[in-house]
XYZ file of C-alpha atoms in Angstrom:
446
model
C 0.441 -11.124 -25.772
C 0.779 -14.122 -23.587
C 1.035 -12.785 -19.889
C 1.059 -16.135 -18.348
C 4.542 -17.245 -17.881
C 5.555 -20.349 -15.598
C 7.377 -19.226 -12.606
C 11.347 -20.207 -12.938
C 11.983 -23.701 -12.847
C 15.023 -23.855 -10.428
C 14.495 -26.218 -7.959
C 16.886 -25.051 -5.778
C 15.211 -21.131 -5.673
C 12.025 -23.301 -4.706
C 13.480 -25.278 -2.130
C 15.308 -22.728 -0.120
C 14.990 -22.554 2.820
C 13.563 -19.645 4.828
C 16.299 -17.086 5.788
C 16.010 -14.540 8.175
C 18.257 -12.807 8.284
C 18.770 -10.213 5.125
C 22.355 -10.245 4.410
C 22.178 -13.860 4.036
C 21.137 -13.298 0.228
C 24.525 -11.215 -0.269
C 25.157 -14.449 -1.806
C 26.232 -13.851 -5.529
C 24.715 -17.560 -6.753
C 22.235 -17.597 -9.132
C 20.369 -20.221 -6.890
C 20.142 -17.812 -4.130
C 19.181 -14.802 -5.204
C 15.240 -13.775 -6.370
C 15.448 -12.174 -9.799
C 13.344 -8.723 -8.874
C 12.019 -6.035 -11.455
C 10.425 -3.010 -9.435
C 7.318 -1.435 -11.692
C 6.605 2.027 -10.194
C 9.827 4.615 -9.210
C 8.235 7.178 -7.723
C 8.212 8.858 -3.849
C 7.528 5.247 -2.345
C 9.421 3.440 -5.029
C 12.899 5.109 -4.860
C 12.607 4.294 -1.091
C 11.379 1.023 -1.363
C 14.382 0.222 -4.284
C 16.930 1.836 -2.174
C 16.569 -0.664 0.953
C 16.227 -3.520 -1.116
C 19.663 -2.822 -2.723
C 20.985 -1.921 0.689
C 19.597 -4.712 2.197
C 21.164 -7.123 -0.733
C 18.084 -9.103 -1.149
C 18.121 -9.805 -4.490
C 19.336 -9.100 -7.984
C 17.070 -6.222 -9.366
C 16.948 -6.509 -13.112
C 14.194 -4.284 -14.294
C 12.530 -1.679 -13.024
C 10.074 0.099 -14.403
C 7.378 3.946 -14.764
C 5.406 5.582 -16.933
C 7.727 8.463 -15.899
C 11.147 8.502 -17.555
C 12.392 10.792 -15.206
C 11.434 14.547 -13.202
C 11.740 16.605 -10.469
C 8.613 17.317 -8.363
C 7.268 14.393 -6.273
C 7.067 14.384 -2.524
C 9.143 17.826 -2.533
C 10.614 19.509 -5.405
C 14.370 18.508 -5.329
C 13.020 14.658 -5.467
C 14.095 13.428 -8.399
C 12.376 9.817 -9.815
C 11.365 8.218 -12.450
C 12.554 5.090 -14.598
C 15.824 6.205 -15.657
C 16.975 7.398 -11.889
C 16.057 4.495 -10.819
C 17.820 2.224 -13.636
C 21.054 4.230 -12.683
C 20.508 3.371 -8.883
C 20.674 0.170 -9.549
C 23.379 0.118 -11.633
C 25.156 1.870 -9.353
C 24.734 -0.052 -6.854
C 25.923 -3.235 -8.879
C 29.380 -1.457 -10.322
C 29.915 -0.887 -5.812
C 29.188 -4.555 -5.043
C 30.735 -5.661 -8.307
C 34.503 -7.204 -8.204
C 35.234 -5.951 -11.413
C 33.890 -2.487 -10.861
C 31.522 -3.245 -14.001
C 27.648 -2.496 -13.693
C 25.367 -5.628 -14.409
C 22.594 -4.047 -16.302
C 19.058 -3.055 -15.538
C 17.135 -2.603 -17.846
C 14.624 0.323 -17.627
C 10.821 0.201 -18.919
C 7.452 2.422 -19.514
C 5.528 -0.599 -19.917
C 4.840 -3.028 -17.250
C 4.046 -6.049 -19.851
C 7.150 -6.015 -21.114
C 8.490 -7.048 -17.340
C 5.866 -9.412 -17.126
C 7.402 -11.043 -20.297
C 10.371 -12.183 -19.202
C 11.109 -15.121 -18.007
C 13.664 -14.682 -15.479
C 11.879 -12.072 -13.035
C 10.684 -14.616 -10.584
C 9.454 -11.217 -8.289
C 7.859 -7.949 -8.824
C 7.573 -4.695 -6.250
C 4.570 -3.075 -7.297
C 4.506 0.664 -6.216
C 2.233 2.633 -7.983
C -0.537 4.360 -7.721
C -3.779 2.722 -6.239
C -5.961 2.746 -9.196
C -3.569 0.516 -10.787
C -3.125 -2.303 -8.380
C -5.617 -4.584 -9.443
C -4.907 -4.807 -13.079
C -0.994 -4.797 -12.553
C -0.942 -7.297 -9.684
C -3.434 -10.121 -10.869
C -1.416 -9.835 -14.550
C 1.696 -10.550 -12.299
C -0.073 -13.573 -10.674
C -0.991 -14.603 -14.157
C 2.559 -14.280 -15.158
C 4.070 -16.845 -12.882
C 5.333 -14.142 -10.595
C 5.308 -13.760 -6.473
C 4.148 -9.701 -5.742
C 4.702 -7.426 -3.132
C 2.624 -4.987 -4.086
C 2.256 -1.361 -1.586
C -1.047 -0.485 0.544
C -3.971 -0.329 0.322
C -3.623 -3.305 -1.836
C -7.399 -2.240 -3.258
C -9.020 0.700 -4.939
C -12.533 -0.881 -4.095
C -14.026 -3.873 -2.546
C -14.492 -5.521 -5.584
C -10.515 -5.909 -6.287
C -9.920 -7.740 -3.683
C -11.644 -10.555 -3.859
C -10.228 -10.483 -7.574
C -6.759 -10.513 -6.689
C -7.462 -13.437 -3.785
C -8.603 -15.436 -6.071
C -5.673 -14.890 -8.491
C -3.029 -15.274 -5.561
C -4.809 -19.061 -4.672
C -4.937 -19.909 -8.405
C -1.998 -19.297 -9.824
C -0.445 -20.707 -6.084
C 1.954 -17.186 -5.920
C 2.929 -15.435 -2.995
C 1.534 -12.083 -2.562
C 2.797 -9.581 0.127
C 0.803 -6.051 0.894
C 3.115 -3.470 1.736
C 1.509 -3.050 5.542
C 4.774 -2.409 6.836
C 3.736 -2.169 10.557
C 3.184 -5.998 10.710
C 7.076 -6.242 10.224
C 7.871 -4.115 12.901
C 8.739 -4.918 16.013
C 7.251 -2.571 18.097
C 3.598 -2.846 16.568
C 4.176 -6.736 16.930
C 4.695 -5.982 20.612
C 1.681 -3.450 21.191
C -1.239 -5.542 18.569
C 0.411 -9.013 20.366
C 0.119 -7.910 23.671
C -3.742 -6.138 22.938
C -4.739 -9.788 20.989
C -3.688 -11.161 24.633
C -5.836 -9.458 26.533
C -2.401 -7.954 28.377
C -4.845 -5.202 28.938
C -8.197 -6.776 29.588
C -11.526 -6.819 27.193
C -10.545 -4.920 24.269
C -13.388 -2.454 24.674
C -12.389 0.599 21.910
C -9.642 1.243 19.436
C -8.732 4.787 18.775
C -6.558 5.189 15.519
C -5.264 9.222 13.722
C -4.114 9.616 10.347
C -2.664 12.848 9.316
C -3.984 16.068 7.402
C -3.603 16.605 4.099
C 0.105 17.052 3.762
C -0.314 19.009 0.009
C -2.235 21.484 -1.053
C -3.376 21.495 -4.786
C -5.517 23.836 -6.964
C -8.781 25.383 -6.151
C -11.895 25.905 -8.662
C -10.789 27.104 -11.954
C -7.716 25.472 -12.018
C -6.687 25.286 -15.335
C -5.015 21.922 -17.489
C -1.005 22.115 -17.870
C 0.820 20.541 -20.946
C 2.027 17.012 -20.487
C 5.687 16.570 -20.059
C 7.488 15.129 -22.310
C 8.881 12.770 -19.996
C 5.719 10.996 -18.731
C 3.171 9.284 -20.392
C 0.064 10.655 -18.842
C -2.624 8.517 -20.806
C -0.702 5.096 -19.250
C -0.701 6.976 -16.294
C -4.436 7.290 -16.341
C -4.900 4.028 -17.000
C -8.067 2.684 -16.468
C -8.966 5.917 -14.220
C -11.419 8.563 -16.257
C -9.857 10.424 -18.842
C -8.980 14.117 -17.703
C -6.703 16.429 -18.437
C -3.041 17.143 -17.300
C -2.028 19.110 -14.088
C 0.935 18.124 -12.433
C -0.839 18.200 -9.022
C -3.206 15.474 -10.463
C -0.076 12.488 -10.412
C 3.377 11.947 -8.650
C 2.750 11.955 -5.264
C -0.280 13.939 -5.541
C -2.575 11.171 -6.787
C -3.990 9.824 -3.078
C -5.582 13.365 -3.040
C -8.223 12.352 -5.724
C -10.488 9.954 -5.545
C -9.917 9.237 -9.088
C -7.113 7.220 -8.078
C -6.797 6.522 -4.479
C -8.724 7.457 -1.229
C -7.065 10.246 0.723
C -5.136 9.725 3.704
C -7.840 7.173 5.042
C -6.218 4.857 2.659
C -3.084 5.979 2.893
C -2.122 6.775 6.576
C -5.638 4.553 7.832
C -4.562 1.491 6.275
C -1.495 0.997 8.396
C -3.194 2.302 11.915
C -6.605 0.692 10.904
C -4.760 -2.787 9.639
C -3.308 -2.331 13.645
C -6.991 -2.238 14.812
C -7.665 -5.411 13.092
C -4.569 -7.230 14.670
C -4.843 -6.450 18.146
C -8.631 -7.780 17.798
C -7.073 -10.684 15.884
C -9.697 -9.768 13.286
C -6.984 -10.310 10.578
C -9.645 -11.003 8.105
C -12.645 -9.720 9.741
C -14.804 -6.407 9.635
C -17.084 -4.312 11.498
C -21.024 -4.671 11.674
C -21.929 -1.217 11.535
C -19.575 2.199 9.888
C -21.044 5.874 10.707
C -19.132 8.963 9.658
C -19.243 11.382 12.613
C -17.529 14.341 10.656
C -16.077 15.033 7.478
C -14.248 18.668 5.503
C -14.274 18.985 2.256
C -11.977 21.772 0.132
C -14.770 23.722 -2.451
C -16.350 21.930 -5.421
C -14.282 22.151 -8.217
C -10.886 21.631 -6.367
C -8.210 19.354 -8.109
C -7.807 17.783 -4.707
C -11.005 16.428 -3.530
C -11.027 13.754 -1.163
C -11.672 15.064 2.819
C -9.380 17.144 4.455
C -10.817 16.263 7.448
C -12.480 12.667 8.781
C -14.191 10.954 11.718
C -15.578 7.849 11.287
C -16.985 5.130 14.002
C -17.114 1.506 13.430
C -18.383 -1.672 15.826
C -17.790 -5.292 15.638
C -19.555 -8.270 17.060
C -17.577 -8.622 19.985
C -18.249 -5.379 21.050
C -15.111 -3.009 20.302
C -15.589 0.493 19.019
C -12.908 1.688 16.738
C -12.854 5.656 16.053
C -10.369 6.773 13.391
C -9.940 10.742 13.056
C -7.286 13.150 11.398
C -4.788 14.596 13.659
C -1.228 15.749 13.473
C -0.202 12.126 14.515
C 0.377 10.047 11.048
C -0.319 7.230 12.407
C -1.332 6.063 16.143
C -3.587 3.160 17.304
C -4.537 3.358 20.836
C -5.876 0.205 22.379
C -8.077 0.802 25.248
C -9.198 -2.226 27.597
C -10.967 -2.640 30.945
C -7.305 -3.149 32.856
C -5.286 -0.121 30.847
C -4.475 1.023 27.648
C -1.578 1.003 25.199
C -1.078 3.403 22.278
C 1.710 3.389 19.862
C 2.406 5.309 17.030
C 5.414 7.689 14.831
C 6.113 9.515 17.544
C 6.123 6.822 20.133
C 4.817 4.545 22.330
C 2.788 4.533 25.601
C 0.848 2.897 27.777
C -1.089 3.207 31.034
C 0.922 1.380 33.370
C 5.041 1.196 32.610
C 5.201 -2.557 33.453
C 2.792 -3.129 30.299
C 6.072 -1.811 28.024
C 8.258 -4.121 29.908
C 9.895 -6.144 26.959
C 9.387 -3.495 23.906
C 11.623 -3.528 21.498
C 13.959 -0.736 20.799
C 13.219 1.069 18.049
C 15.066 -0.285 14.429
C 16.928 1.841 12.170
C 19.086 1.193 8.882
C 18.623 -2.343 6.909
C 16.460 -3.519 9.926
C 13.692 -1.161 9.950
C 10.504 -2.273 8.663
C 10.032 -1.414 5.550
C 13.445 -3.157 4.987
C 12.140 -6.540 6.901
C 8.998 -6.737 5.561
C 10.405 -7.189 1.963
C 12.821 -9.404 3.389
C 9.935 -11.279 4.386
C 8.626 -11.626 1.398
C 12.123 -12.717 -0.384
C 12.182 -15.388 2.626
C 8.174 -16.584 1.714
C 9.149 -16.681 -2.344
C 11.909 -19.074 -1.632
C 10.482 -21.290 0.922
C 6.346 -20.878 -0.570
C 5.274 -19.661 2.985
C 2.821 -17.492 3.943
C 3.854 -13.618 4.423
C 3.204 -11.321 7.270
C 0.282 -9.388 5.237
C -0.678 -12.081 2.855
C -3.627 -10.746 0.571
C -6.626 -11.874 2.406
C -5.391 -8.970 5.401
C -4.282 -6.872 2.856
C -7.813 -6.913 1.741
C -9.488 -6.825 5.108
C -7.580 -3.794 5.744
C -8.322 -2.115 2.310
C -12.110 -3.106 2.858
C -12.343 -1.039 6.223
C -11.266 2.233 4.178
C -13.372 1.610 1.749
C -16.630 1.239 3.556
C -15.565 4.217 5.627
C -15.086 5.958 2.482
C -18.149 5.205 1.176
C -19.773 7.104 4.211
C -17.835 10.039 4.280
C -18.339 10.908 0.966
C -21.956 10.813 1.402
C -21.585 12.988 4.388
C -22.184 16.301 2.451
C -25.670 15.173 1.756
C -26.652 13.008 4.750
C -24.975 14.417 7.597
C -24.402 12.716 10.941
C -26.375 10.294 12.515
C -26.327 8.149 9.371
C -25.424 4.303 10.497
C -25.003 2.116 7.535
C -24.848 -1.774 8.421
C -22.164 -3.818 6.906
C -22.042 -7.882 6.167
C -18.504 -8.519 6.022
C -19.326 -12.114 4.564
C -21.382 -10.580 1.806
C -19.282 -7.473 1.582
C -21.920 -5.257 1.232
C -24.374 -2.849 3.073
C -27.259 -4.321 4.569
C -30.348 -2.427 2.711
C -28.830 0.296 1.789
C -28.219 0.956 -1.803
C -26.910 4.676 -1.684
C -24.022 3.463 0.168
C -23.648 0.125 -2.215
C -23.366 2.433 -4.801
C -20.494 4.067 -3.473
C -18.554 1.048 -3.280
C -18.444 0.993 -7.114
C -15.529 2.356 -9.379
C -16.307 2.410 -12.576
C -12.860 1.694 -14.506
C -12.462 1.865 -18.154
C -9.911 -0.286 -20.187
C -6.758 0.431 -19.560
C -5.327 -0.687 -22.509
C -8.041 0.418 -25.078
């Protein structure tokens, strides 16, 4: 199979120039609108599709999941898949439509078939983390821009893959680190980056509990639907057998395929740590885990319940991420006041430091919604997006390393300090916690 395809030769989708505002692509032209296939329709994915449609960004023409269709992803009513998502879109077209008749979309199980054609100049990558490498550099390879969802890793390692394939192949590649698109984190991490609040001097950040519980030891396999096709699904992850608490929106709870909520609520409130140091693509010097709660050996689910990790940088900031009912929430603390934003709102030490904030966005404008219209405005004028992959990465790397120390915890304990070389990106003389950084994939397509 040839997967490298030359990106469409249209001039004038090159040439466009960069427009902000969304509804400005509700322009039916073919030389306006981004040709879009979306490969992964699952809890993130339907959500992701939806506001793209809404927003009229594009035309979507493929989308794409290893799941035809099923109930049983965030919550049990939510129903996903390929096939949903093909009649979404559909839908959708038959509304906007004159006529009343839907422009097709076609539906896949296999992403190489999108990567095939010729006139998907875009793809939305929303699956689950063990995939993103593979999927996302074949993309590249393709001829096509990506957006592809955080953490845009599953180890260190990827990401300096995947740079190298953005900068290659000359694509544009956004991470899905939503927060840099909205306005209200651009006000807090701008105004922390300004010293607004003096000498950044420590960085709290909370991501939230495990919000699913799975099966305990002696769980016992289930019978693959015949819906999904579990051994794509695997992937290049190791081969195990079926539960339906093992994919769906269950995955980030094995470390398997993703990292727990460190990499799934951290990398948005840890990517905020990085910002308001303006440490974009930086990292810390030194990670410690301070606490860490595991469920018993033998669960399904087996990444922490519970975290606490400590990191410091060369100019001196502490950052201290720990679980809490917040989601998310970075706290900036400085030697003239703090600010703290978060889900649930925003603060700050002295009211005239919120003097300008935005209100908060809803509908089209909020910013998930903006930060794919971003990246429709960087395809067509070949700028650089708000998360282009070397934050993305920087981001990922941070969960990783801090990772890589909790899972140790069981057998170290506190008080273990590992160094890290951020240039090297590796631990400095320790090869326990090296070896952590490894995942071992196999061939996905063997």
């Amino acid at each position: 199979m040839n997967t490298r395809r030359q990106f469409l030769q249209s001039s004038a989708v090159i040439a466009a120039p960069m427009l902000v505002n969304a509804k400005a692509f509700s322009d039916d032209s073919p030389s306006n609108r981004i040709n879009v296939a979306f490969i992964g329709t699952g809890n993130q994915g339907m959500g992701m599709l939806r506001r793209f449609l809404n927003a009229e960004l594009g035309n979507v023409l493929a989308v794409c999941d290893v799941n035809e269709g099923s109930y049983g992803y965030k919550e049990p009513d939510h129903f996903y898949g390929a096939t949903p998502a093909k009649q979404l879109v559909e839908a959708n077209n038959a509304k906007r439509s004159k006529s009343g008749a839907a422009a097709q979309c076609h539906a896949y199980s296999d992403f190489r078939e999108v990567l095939q054609r010729d006139d998907i100049d875009a793809v939305v990558i929303v699956v689950p983390d063990h995939w993103h490498r593979v999927i996302t550099v074949m993309a590249l390879e393709a001829g096509k821009d990506v957006y592809c969802e955080k953490p845009l890793t599953f180890s260190v390692a990827d990401g300096r893959v995947m740079i190298d394939a953005v900068r290659k192949n000359d694509r544009i590649l956004q991470t899905g680190s939503h927060e840099r698109s909205n306005p209200i984190s651009q006000f807090v991490c701008e105004a922390a980056k300004a010293g607004k609040i003096g000498k950044l001097t420590k960085i709290i950040t909370k991501v939230g509990y495990n919000n699913k519980v799975g099966p305990g030891p002696g769980w016992m396999p289930m019978p693959v639907p015949k819906n999904l096709d579990y051994r794509t699904w695997l992937g290049p992850a190791p081969q195990q057998p079926y539960h339906e608490d093992r994919c769906l929106y269950r995955f980030r709870f094995n470390y398997d395929y993703s990292g727990g909520q460190i990499t799934n609520f951290g990398a948005h409130c840890n990517d905020m740590a990085h910002w308001g140091m303006g440490l974009d693509t930086g990292g810390p010097t030194e990670v410690e885990c301070l606490d860490a709660k595991f469920l018993p050996e033998g669960s399904l689910f087996n990444t922490a319940t519970e975290t606490r990790f400590r990191c410091k940088y060369a100019n001196g900031v502490e950052l201290l991420c720990e679980s809490g009912e917040e989601q998310v929430q970075t706290r900036f603390e400085g030697t003239d006041g703090w600010l703290q934003t978060g889900y649930r709102g925003t603060t700050a030490s002295d009211p005239n430091l919120l003097e300008g904030l935005p209100e908060k966005t809803k509908g089209v404008n909020d910013p998930h919604s903006s930060h794919l219209a971003n990246f429709i405005d960087c395809v067509k004028s070949r700028s650089e997006p708000r998360a282009p992959v070397e934050v993305g990465h920087a981001s990922a790397v941070l969960c990783h390393i801090a990772n890589a120390m909790i899972r140790l915890f069981p057998q170290t304990g506190p008080g273990r300090v590992a160094k890290w070389d951020a240039a090297s990106e590796q631990f400095v003389g320790d090869d326990l916690a090296n070896r952590m950084l490894v995942r071992e994939q196999r061939d996905p397509f063997a």
